[in-house]
PDB file of C-alpha atoms in Angstrom:
ATOM      1  CA  UNK A   1       0.061  -0.007   0.107  1.00  0.00           C
ATOM      2  CA  UNK A   2       1.530   3.253  -1.045  1.00  0.00           C
ATOM      3  CA  UNK A   3       0.478   6.414   0.583  1.00  0.00           C
ATOM      4  CA  UNK A   4      -0.259   9.495  -1.567  1.00  0.00           C
ATOM      5  CA  UNK A   5       0.432  12.335   0.858  1.00  0.00           C
ATOM      6  CA  UNK A   6       1.679  13.141   4.191  1.00  0.00           C
ATOM      7  CA  UNK A   7       1.642  16.516   5.911  1.00  0.00           C
ATOM      8  CA  UNK A   8       4.500  17.543   8.328  1.00  0.00           C
ATOM      9  CA  UNK A   9       4.401  20.475  10.661  1.00  0.00           C
ATOM     10  CA  UNK A  10       5.457  23.171   8.226  1.00  0.00           C
ATOM     11  CA  UNK A  11       2.411  21.942   6.024  1.00  0.00           C
ATOM     12  CA  UNK A  12       0.041  22.267   8.900  1.00  0.00           C
ATOM     13  CA  UNK A  13       1.277  25.819   9.685  1.00  0.00           C
ATOM     14  CA  UNK A  14       0.670  27.302   6.182  1.00  0.00           C
ATOM     15  CA  UNK A  15      -2.584  25.390   5.633  1.00  0.00           C
ATOM     16  CA  UNK A  16      -4.030  26.806   8.845  1.00  0.00           C
ATOM     17  CA  UNK A  17      -2.805  30.426   8.941  1.00  0.00           C
ATOM     18  CA  UNK A  18      -5.387  31.396   6.264  1.00  0.00           C
ATOM     19  CA  UNK A  19      -8.188  29.601   7.949  1.00  0.00           C
ATOM     20  CA  UNK A  20      -7.468  31.410  11.288  1.00  0.00           C
ATOM     21  CA  UNK A  21      -6.361  34.677   9.733  1.00  0.00           C
ATOM     22  CA  UNK A  22      -2.978  34.653  11.117  1.00  0.00           C
ATOM     23  CA  UNK A  23       0.013  35.788   8.936  1.00  0.00           C
ATOM     24  CA  UNK A  24       2.851  33.532   8.572  1.00  0.00           C
ATOM     25  CA  UNK A  25       5.320  36.411   9.462  1.00  0.00           C
ATOM     26  CA  UNK A  26       3.374  36.955  12.713  1.00  0.00           C
ATOM     27  CA  UNK A  27       4.059  33.269  13.548  1.00  0.00           C
ATOM     28  CA  UNK A  28       7.714  33.626  13.275  1.00  0.00           C
ATOM     29  CA  UNK A  29       8.066  37.060  14.478  1.00  0.00           C
ATOM     30  CA  UNK A  30       6.793  36.382  17.931  1.00  0.00           C
ATOM     31  CA  UNK A  31       9.210  35.560  20.599  1.00  0.00           C
ATOM     32  CA  UNK A  32       8.997  31.930  21.741  1.00  0.00           C
ATOM     33  CA  UNK A  33       8.259  31.952  25.538  1.00  0.00           C
ATOM     34  CA  UNK A  34       6.312  28.774  25.901  1.00  0.00           C
ATOM     35  CA  UNK A  35       5.276  25.488  24.415  1.00  0.00           C
ATOM     36  CA  UNK A  36       2.212  27.162  22.820  1.00  0.00           C
ATOM     37  CA  UNK A  37       4.660  29.759  21.360  1.00  0.00           C
ATOM     38  CA  UNK A  38       6.665  27.031  20.061  1.00  0.00           C
ATOM     39  CA  UNK A  39       3.907  25.247  18.398  1.00  0.00           C
ATOM     40  CA  UNK A  40       2.706  28.536  16.768  1.00  0.00           C
ATOM     41  CA  UNK A  41      -0.682  30.390  17.070  1.00  0.00           C
ATOM     42  CA  UNK A  42      -2.347  28.813  14.186  1.00  0.00           C
ATOM     43  CA  UNK A  43      -1.689  25.146  15.320  1.00  0.00           C
ATOM     44  CA  UNK A  44      -2.162  26.114  18.949  1.00  0.00           C
ATOM     45  CA  UNK A  45      -5.761  27.613  18.223  1.00  0.00           C
ATOM     46  CA  UNK A  46      -6.644  24.664  16.228  1.00  0.00           C
ATOM     47  CA  UNK A  47      -5.559  22.322  19.025  1.00  0.00           C
ATOM     48  CA  UNK A  48      -7.477  24.124  21.590  1.00  0.00           C
ATOM     49  CA  UNK A  49     -10.528  24.178  19.444  1.00  0.00           C
ATOM     50  CA  UNK A  50     -10.421  20.347  18.849  1.00  0.00           C
ATOM     51  CA  UNK A  51      -9.841  19.694  22.628  1.00  0.00           C
ATOM     52  CA  UNK A  52     -12.545  21.981  23.665  1.00  0.00           C
ATOM     53  CA  UNK A  53     -14.978  20.335  21.222  1.00  0.00           C
ATOM     54  CA  UNK A  54     -14.044  16.936  22.486  1.00  0.00           C
ATOM     55  CA  UNK A  55     -13.903  17.853  26.160  1.00  0.00           C
ATOM     56  CA  UNK A  56     -16.402  20.790  26.450  1.00  0.00           C
ATOM     57  CA  UNK A  57     -15.570  23.131  29.507  1.00  0.00           C
ATOM     58  CA  UNK A  58     -12.077  21.486  29.979  1.00  0.00           C
ATOM     59  CA  UNK A  59      -9.123  23.800  30.667  1.00  0.00           C
ATOM     60  CA  UNK A  60      -6.221  23.285  28.244  1.00  0.00           C
ATOM     61  CA  UNK A  61      -2.726  23.931  29.555  1.00  0.00           C
ATOM     62  CA  UNK A  62       0.409  23.812  27.512  1.00  0.00           C
ATOM     63  CA  UNK A  63       3.307  23.915  29.991  1.00  0.00           C
ATOM     64  CA  UNK A  64       5.093  21.999  31.087  1.00  0.00           C
ATOM     65  CA  UNK A  65       3.254  19.561  28.791  1.00  0.00           C
ATOM     66  CA  UNK A  66       0.053  19.715  26.883  1.00  0.00           C
ATOM     67  CA  UNK A  67      -2.787  18.758  29.439  1.00  0.00           C
ATOM     68  CA  UNK A  68      -6.516  19.092  29.865  1.00  0.00           C
ATOM     69  CA  UNK A  69      -8.419  19.574  33.121  1.00  0.00           C
ATOM     70  CA  UNK A  70     -12.182  18.774  33.475  1.00  0.00           C
ATOM     71  CA  UNK A  71     -13.867  20.448  36.383  1.00  0.00           C
ATOM     72  CA  UNK A  72     -12.031  19.862  39.671  1.00  0.00           C
ATOM     73  CA  UNK A  73     -10.281  16.751  38.437  1.00  0.00           C
ATOM     74  CA  UNK A  74      -6.632  16.314  38.008  1.00  0.00           C
ATOM     75  CA  UNK A  75      -4.770  17.441  34.785  1.00  0.00           C
ATOM     76  CA  UNK A  76      -4.249  14.780  32.200  1.00  0.00           C
ATOM     77  CA  UNK A  77      -1.463  14.737  29.617  1.00  0.00           C
ATOM     78  CA  UNK A  78      -2.568  14.652  26.061  1.00  0.00           C
ATOM     79  CA  UNK A  79      -0.899  13.095  23.191  1.00  0.00           C
ATOM     80  CA  UNK A  80      -2.402  13.909  19.650  1.00  0.00           C
ATOM     81  CA  UNK A  81       0.035  11.695  17.884  1.00  0.00           C
ATOM     82  CA  UNK A  82       0.973  12.757  14.327  1.00  0.00           C
ATOM     83  CA  UNK A  83      -1.416  15.749  14.351  1.00  0.00           C
ATOM     84  CA  UNK A  84      -2.077  16.636  10.679  1.00  0.00           C
ATOM     85  CA  UNK A  85      -4.132  19.200   8.880  1.00  0.00           C
ATOM     86  CA  UNK A  86      -4.538  20.138   5.139  1.00  0.00           C
ATOM     87  CA  UNK A  87      -6.503  22.621   3.031  1.00  0.00           C
ATOM     88  CA  UNK A  88      -9.165  20.648   0.999  1.00  0.00           C
ATOM     89  CA  UNK A  89     -10.256  21.203  -2.533  1.00  0.00           C
ATOM     90  CA  UNK A  90     -13.534  22.932  -1.204  1.00  0.00           C
ATOM     91  CA  UNK A  91     -11.532  25.425   0.790  1.00  0.00           C
ATOM     92  CA  UNK A  92     -12.374  23.885   4.169  1.00  0.00           C
ATOM     93  CA  UNK A  93      -9.502  22.507   6.423  1.00  0.00           C
ATOM     94  CA  UNK A  94      -9.342  18.926   7.273  1.00  0.00           C
ATOM     95  CA  UNK A  95      -7.225  17.265   9.797  1.00  0.00           C
ATOM     96  CA  UNK A  96      -6.699  13.935  11.745  1.00  0.00           C
ATOM     97  CA  UNK A  97      -5.255  13.253  15.382  1.00  0.00           C
ATOM     98  CA  UNK A  98      -4.647  10.115  17.169  1.00  0.00           C
ATOM     99  CA  UNK A  99      -5.957  10.823  20.619  1.00  0.00           C
ATOM    100  CA  UNK A 100      -4.258   9.603  23.767  1.00  0.00           C
ATOM    101  CA  UNK A 101      -5.473  11.248  27.175  1.00  0.00           C
ATOM    102  CA  UNK A 102      -3.628  10.103  30.332  1.00  0.00           C
ATOM    103  CA  UNK A 103      -0.415   8.220  30.924  1.00  0.00           C
ATOM    104  CA  UNK A 104      -2.135   4.966  32.219  1.00  0.00           C
ATOM    105  CA  UNK A 105      -1.875   3.224  28.704  1.00  0.00           C
ATOM    106  CA  UNK A 106       1.763   4.170  28.128  1.00  0.00           C
ATOM    107  CA  UNK A 107       2.598   2.968  31.499  1.00  0.00           C
ATOM    108  CA  UNK A 108       0.835  -0.313  31.084  1.00  0.00           C
ATOM    109  CA  UNK A 109       2.641  -1.047  27.905  1.00  0.00           C
ATOM    110  CA  UNK A 110       5.947  -0.446  29.563  1.00  0.00           C
ATOM    111  CA  UNK A 111       5.112  -2.643  32.356  1.00  0.00           C
ATOM    112  CA  UNK A 112       3.765  -5.415  30.080  1.00  0.00           C
ATOM    113  CA  UNK A 113       6.871  -5.432  28.193  1.00  0.00           C
ATOM    114  CA  UNK A 114       8.877  -5.959  31.404  1.00  0.00           C
ATOM    115  CA  UNK A 115       6.452  -8.610  32.648  1.00  0.00           C
ATOM    116  CA  UNK A 116       5.454  -6.432  35.500  1.00  0.00           C
ATOM    117  CA  UNK A 117       1.735  -6.180  34.693  1.00  0.00           C
ATOM    118  CA  UNK A 118      -0.957  -8.745  33.467  1.00  0.00           C
ATOM    119  CA  UNK A 119      -2.648  -8.214  30.193  1.00  0.00           C
ATOM    120  CA  UNK A 120      -6.020  -7.627  31.458  1.00  0.00           C
ATOM    121  CA  UNK A 121      -6.869  -3.953  30.942  1.00  0.00           C
ATOM    122  CA  UNK A 122      -8.727  -2.463  27.951  1.00  0.00           C
ATOM    123  CA  UNK A 123      -7.212   0.632  26.306  1.00  0.00           C
ATOM    124  CA  UNK A 124      -8.901   2.183  23.446  1.00  0.00           C
ATOM    125  CA  UNK A 125      -7.000   3.723  20.699  1.00  0.00           C
ATOM    126  CA  UNK A 126      -9.262   6.708  19.420  1.00  0.00           C
ATOM    127  CA  UNK A 127      -8.751   8.343  15.958  1.00  0.00           C
ATOM    128  CA  UNK A 128     -10.189  11.846  15.644  1.00  0.00           C
ATOM    129  CA  UNK A 129     -10.825  13.443  12.166  1.00  0.00           C
ATOM    130  CA  UNK A 130     -12.135  17.107  11.840  1.00  0.00           C
ATOM    131  CA  UNK A 131     -13.241  19.502   9.155  1.00  0.00           C
ATOM    132  CA  UNK A 132     -13.455  23.323   9.383  1.00  0.00           C
ATOM    133  CA  UNK A 133     -15.493  25.266   6.880  1.00  0.00           C
ATOM    134  CA  UNK A 134     -13.839  27.965   4.585  1.00  0.00           C
ATOM    135  CA  UNK A 135     -15.163  30.658   6.907  1.00  0.00           C
ATOM    136  CA  UNK A 136     -12.990  29.375   9.630  1.00  0.00           C
ATOM    137  CA  UNK A 137     -15.663  28.983  12.278  1.00  0.00           C
ATOM    138  CA  UNK A 138     -17.153  25.915  13.523  1.00  0.00           C
ATOM    139  CA  UNK A 139     -15.637  22.399  13.750  1.00  0.00           C
ATOM    140  CA  UNK A 140     -17.190  19.030  12.676  1.00  0.00           C
ATOM    141  CA  UNK A 141     -15.675  16.021  14.318  1.00  0.00           C
ATOM    142  CA  UNK A 142     -15.559  12.273  13.550  1.00  0.00           C
ATOM    143  CA  UNK A 143     -14.326   9.992  16.438  1.00  0.00           C
ATOM    144  CA  UNK A 144     -13.859   6.297  15.930  1.00  0.00           C
ATOM    145  CA  UNK A 145     -11.876   3.415  17.912  1.00  0.00           C
ATOM    146  CA  UNK A 146      -9.153   1.859  15.932  1.00  0.00           C
ATOM    147  CA  UNK A 147     -10.180  -1.692  16.882  1.00  0.00           C
ATOM    148  CA  UNK A 148     -12.905  -1.879  19.598  1.00  0.00           C
ATOM    149  CA  UNK A 149     -12.319  -5.631  19.759  1.00  0.00           C
ATOM    150  CA  UNK A 150      -8.560  -5.500  20.457  1.00  0.00           C
ATOM    151  CA  UNK A 151      -7.729  -4.709  24.164  1.00  0.00           C
ATOM    152  CA  UNK A 152      -4.379  -3.021  23.680  1.00  0.00           C
ATOM    153  CA  UNK A 153      -3.119  -1.318  20.539  1.00  0.00           C
ATOM    154  CA  UNK A 154      -0.643   1.459  19.827  1.00  0.00           C
ATOM    155  CA  UNK A 155      -0.307   3.511  16.648  1.00  0.00           C
ATOM    156  CA  UNK A 156       3.252   3.799  15.304  1.00  0.00           C
ATOM    157  CA  UNK A 157       2.360   6.316  12.439  1.00  0.00           C
ATOM    158  CA  UNK A 158      -0.252   7.280   9.961  1.00  0.00           C
ATOM    159  CA  UNK A 159      -0.840   9.247   6.877  1.00  0.00           C
ATOM    160  CA  UNK A 160      -3.822  10.469   4.987  1.00  0.00           C
ATOM    161  CA  UNK A 161      -4.175   8.346   1.790  1.00  0.00           C
ATOM    162  CA  UNK A 162      -7.074  10.297   0.447  1.00  0.00           C
ATOM    163  CA  UNK A 163      -9.710  12.625   1.519  1.00  0.00           C
ATOM    164  CA  UNK A 164     -13.153  11.834   0.100  1.00  0.00           C
ATOM    165  CA  UNK A 165     -14.847  14.967  -1.277  1.00  0.00           C
ATOM    166  CA  UNK A 166     -17.360  16.365   1.132  1.00  0.00           C
ATOM    167  CA  UNK A 167     -16.625  13.410   3.399  1.00  0.00           C
ATOM    168  CA  UNK A 168     -13.911  11.799   5.589  1.00  0.00           C
ATOM    169  CA  UNK A 169     -10.505  10.501   5.015  1.00  0.00           C
ATOM    170  CA  UNK A 170      -9.015   7.088   4.238  1.00  0.00           C
ATOM    171  CA  UNK A 171      -5.956   6.622   6.429  1.00  0.00           C
ATOM    172  CA  UNK A 172      -2.930   4.265   5.998  1.00  0.00           C
ATOM    173  CA  UNK A 173      -1.561   3.494   9.456  1.00  0.00           C
ATOM    174  CA  UNK A 174       0.704   1.174  11.022  1.00  0.00           C
ATOM    175  CA  UNK A 175      -0.052  -0.027  14.494  1.00  0.00           C
ATOM    176  CA  UNK A 176       0.947  -2.650  17.011  1.00  0.00           C
ATOM    177  CA  UNK A 177      -1.398  -4.973  19.080  1.00  0.00           C
ATOM    178  CA  UNK A 178      -0.204  -6.772  22.265  1.00  0.00           C
ATOM    179  CA  UNK A 179      -1.142 -10.161  23.544  1.00  0.00           C
ATOM    180  CA  UNK A 180       0.177 -12.521  26.274  1.00  0.00           C
ATOM    181  CA  UNK A 181       0.464 -16.207  26.552  1.00  0.00           C
ATOM    182  CA  UNK A 182       2.271 -17.836  29.257  1.00  0.00           C
ATOM    183  CA  UNK A 183       5.673 -16.189  29.798  1.00  0.00           C
ATOM    184  CA  UNK A 184       5.681 -14.400  26.595  1.00  0.00           C
ATOM    185  CA  UNK A 185       4.339 -11.209  25.188  1.00  0.00           C
ATOM    186  CA  UNK A 186       3.508 -11.004  21.459  1.00  0.00           C
ATOM    187  CA  UNK A 187       3.476  -7.807  19.541  1.00  0.00           C
ATOM    188  CA  UNK A 188       2.085  -7.768  16.051  1.00  0.00           C
ATOM    189  CA  UNK A 189       2.783  -5.121  13.643  1.00  0.00           C
ATOM    190  CA  UNK A 190      -0.111  -4.378  11.304  1.00  0.00           C
ATOM    191  CA  UNK A 191      -0.214  -2.377   8.033  1.00  0.00           C
ATOM    192  CA  UNK A 192      -3.728  -1.252   7.596  1.00  0.00           C
ATOM    193  CA  UNK A 193      -6.274   1.157   6.016  1.00  0.00           C
ATOM    194  CA  UNK A 194      -9.099   2.733   8.020  1.00  0.00           C
ATOM    195  CA  UNK A 195     -12.087   4.344   6.590  1.00  0.00           C
ATOM    196  CA  UNK A 196     -13.103   7.192   8.865  1.00  0.00           C
ATOM    197  CA  UNK A 197     -16.442   7.538   7.053  1.00  0.00           C
ATOM    198  CA  UNK A 198     -17.502   3.918   8.120  1.00  0.00           C
ATOM    199  CA  UNK A 199     -15.235   3.615  11.088  1.00  0.00           C
ATOM    200  CA  UNK A 200     -13.899   0.232   9.837  1.00  0.00           C
ATOM    201  CA  UNK A 201     -10.775  -1.366   8.388  1.00  0.00           C
ATOM    202  CA  UNK A 202     -10.552  -1.139   4.558  1.00  0.00           C
ATOM    203  CA  UNK A 203      -7.571  -3.510   4.725  1.00  0.00           C
ATOM    204  CA  UNK A 204      -5.215  -4.948   7.408  1.00  0.00           C
ATOM    205  CA  UNK A 205      -2.233  -7.500   6.977  1.00  0.00           C
ATOM    206  CA  UNK A 206       0.339  -8.394   9.399  1.00  0.00           C
ATOM    207  CA  UNK A 207       3.751  -7.289   8.470  1.00  0.00           C
ATOM    208  CA  UNK A 208       5.961  -8.335  11.435  1.00  0.00           C
ATOM    209  CA  UNK A 209       5.878  -9.690  14.911  1.00  0.00           C
ATOM    210  CA  UNK A 210       8.041  -9.546  18.044  1.00  0.00           C
ATOM    211  CA  UNK A 211       7.878 -12.048  20.979  1.00  0.00           C
ATOM    212  CA  UNK A 212       9.311 -11.067  24.332  1.00  0.00           C
ATOM    213  CA  UNK A 213      10.112 -13.867  26.602  1.00  0.00           C
ATOM    214  CA  UNK A 214      10.353 -13.551  30.389  1.00  0.00           C
ATOM    215  CA  UNK A 215      13.908 -15.033  30.342  1.00  0.00           C
ATOM    216  CA  UNK A 216      15.051 -11.853  28.377  1.00  0.00           C
ATOM    217  CA  UNK A 217      14.957 -13.567  24.959  1.00  0.00           C
ATOM    218  CA  UNK A 218      13.471 -11.644  22.104  1.00  0.00           C
ATOM    219  CA  UNK A 219      12.505 -13.028  18.688  1.00  0.00           C
ATOM    220  CA  UNK A 220      11.584 -11.008  15.680  1.00  0.00           C
ATOM    221  CA  UNK A 221      10.039 -11.939  12.335  1.00  0.00           C
ATOM    222  CA  UNK A 222       8.961 -10.154   9.098  1.00  0.00           C
ATOM    223  CA  UNK A 223       6.032 -11.381   6.931  1.00  0.00           C
ATOM    224  CA  UNK A 224       5.561 -11.013   3.260  1.00  0.00           C
ATOM    225  CA  UNK A 225       1.844 -11.128   1.958  1.00  0.00           C
ATOM    226  CA  UNK A 226       0.617 -11.580  -1.483  1.00  0.00           C
ATOM    227  CA  UNK A 227      -2.774 -12.603  -2.885  1.00  0.00           C
ATOM    228  CA  UNK A 228      -3.171 -16.062  -4.488  1.00  0.00           C
ATOM    229  CA  UNK A 229      -6.650 -15.735  -5.725  1.00  0.00           C
ATOM    230  CA  UNK A 230      -9.795 -13.746  -5.230  1.00  0.00           C
ATOM    231  CA  UNK A 231     -10.581 -15.393  -1.794  1.00  0.00           C
ATOM    232  CA  UNK A 232      -7.196 -16.245  -0.399  1.00  0.00           C
ATOM    233  CA  UNK A 233      -3.758 -14.687   0.441  1.00  0.00           C
ATOM    234  CA  UNK A 234      -0.457 -16.245   1.427  1.00  0.00           C
ATOM    235  CA  UNK A 235       1.502 -15.018   4.383  1.00  0.00           C
ATOM    236  CA  UNK A 236       5.019 -15.978   4.138  1.00  0.00           C
ATOM    237  CA  UNK A 237       7.134 -16.226   7.516  1.00  0.00           C
ATOM    238  CA  UNK A 238      10.642 -15.034   6.719  1.00  0.00           C
ATOM    239  CA  UNK A 239      11.828 -16.594  10.114  1.00  0.00           C
ATOM    240  CA  UNK A 240      10.512 -20.233   9.359  1.00  0.00           C
ATOM    241  CA  UNK A 241      10.366 -20.105   5.739  1.00  0.00           C
ATOM    242  CA  UNK A 242       6.700 -21.333   5.968  1.00  0.00           C
ATOM    243  CA  UNK A 243       3.639 -20.005   4.288  1.00  0.00           C
ATOM    244  CA  UNK A 244       0.085 -19.677   5.755  1.00  0.00           C
ATOM    245  CA  UNK A 245      -2.670 -19.760   3.407  1.00  0.00           C
ATOM    246  CA  UNK A 246      -5.272 -17.298   4.884  1.00  0.00           C
ATOM    247  CA  UNK A 247      -8.888 -17.078   3.471  1.00  0.00           C
ATOM    248  CA  UNK A 248      -9.283 -13.366   2.781  1.00  0.00           C
ATOM    249  CA  UNK A 249     -11.571 -11.608   0.223  1.00  0.00           C
ATOM    250  CA  UNK A 250     -10.994  -8.237  -0.971  1.00  0.00           C
ATOM    251  CA  UNK A 251     -10.709  -5.918   0.996  1.00  0.00           C
ATOM    252  CA  UNK A 252      -8.652  -8.300   3.172  1.00  0.00           C
ATOM    253  CA  UNK A 253      -8.688  -7.702   6.916  1.00  0.00           C
ATOM    254  CA  UNK A 254      -6.827 -10.448   8.821  1.00  0.00           C
ATOM    255  CA  UNK A 255      -8.020 -11.448  12.327  1.00  0.00           C
ATOM    256  CA  UNK A 256      -5.192 -11.368  14.741  1.00  0.00           C
ATOM    257  CA  UNK A 257      -6.174 -14.333  16.982  1.00  0.00           C
ATOM    258  CA  UNK A 258      -7.071 -16.648  13.825  1.00  0.00           C
ATOM    259  CA  UNK A 259      -3.601 -15.657  12.223  1.00  0.00           C
ATOM    260  CA  UNK A 260      -1.728 -16.370  15.469  1.00  0.00           C
ATOM    261  CA  UNK A 261      -3.471 -19.674  15.758  1.00  0.00           C
ATOM    262  CA  UNK A 262      -2.398 -20.748  12.292  1.00  0.00           C
ATOM    263  CA  UNK A 263       1.109 -19.421  12.849  1.00  0.00           C
ATOM    264  CA  UNK A 264       1.454 -21.471  16.193  1.00  0.00           C
ATOM    265  CA  UNK A 265       0.095 -24.574  14.497  1.00  0.00           C
ATOM    266  CA  UNK A 266       2.906 -24.529  12.010  1.00  0.00           C
ATOM    267  CA  UNK A 267       5.645 -24.705  14.805  1.00  0.00           C
TER     268      UNK A 267
END
């Protein structure tokens, strides 16, 4: 799967300065005094607008890290992942963020990898897309879970493959899913397409796997996938040299448990 576009910070800046009526020269002429200044007023304003839409009434704070605080509750750190935005053909601004609030998930993954925690908690990975009309006022939001049936996932990177006219984007993303069995932790790396309009996968295949063992050993494998016919794919295990024939129509969305079961059966 080849991506067609990826938006970096500079692209975000110049796509948004027009939407919020902020000149590029003003962005760079201001003295950087805080994290918000470092981000720039255009991106900062967009970030704050998004967070206030997602958490009405919450207080957004930038220093020492980006946090939100709802009511009298504690401040929670916010990770928006590879925050992206782009001027669309109709003059509106569209963007995507991978939203992680709080530190519990990151801490759980760290402990899980060190065999200091059981794999019993459920941490949802949320993807948020938004659109702002050409006027620059108002924001429409589309929020979906990456995979509501997987208890623990973490997105490594994403890019917008295409943005459907008048609709929502299709994302190309790579993410990891975690599972435990006995004295090992299995981390599957997935190459996937997510349709934000439907909130579902438009394709998902395994591209690699790491297995952490309690004795300190770690094994890594890379998979190669190709379609053999209209209803089946072949998943080649570069570690063992064996091939798994997996029934999968087009679009192909591989099930993690089924795949791991077949992989285990060949060893």
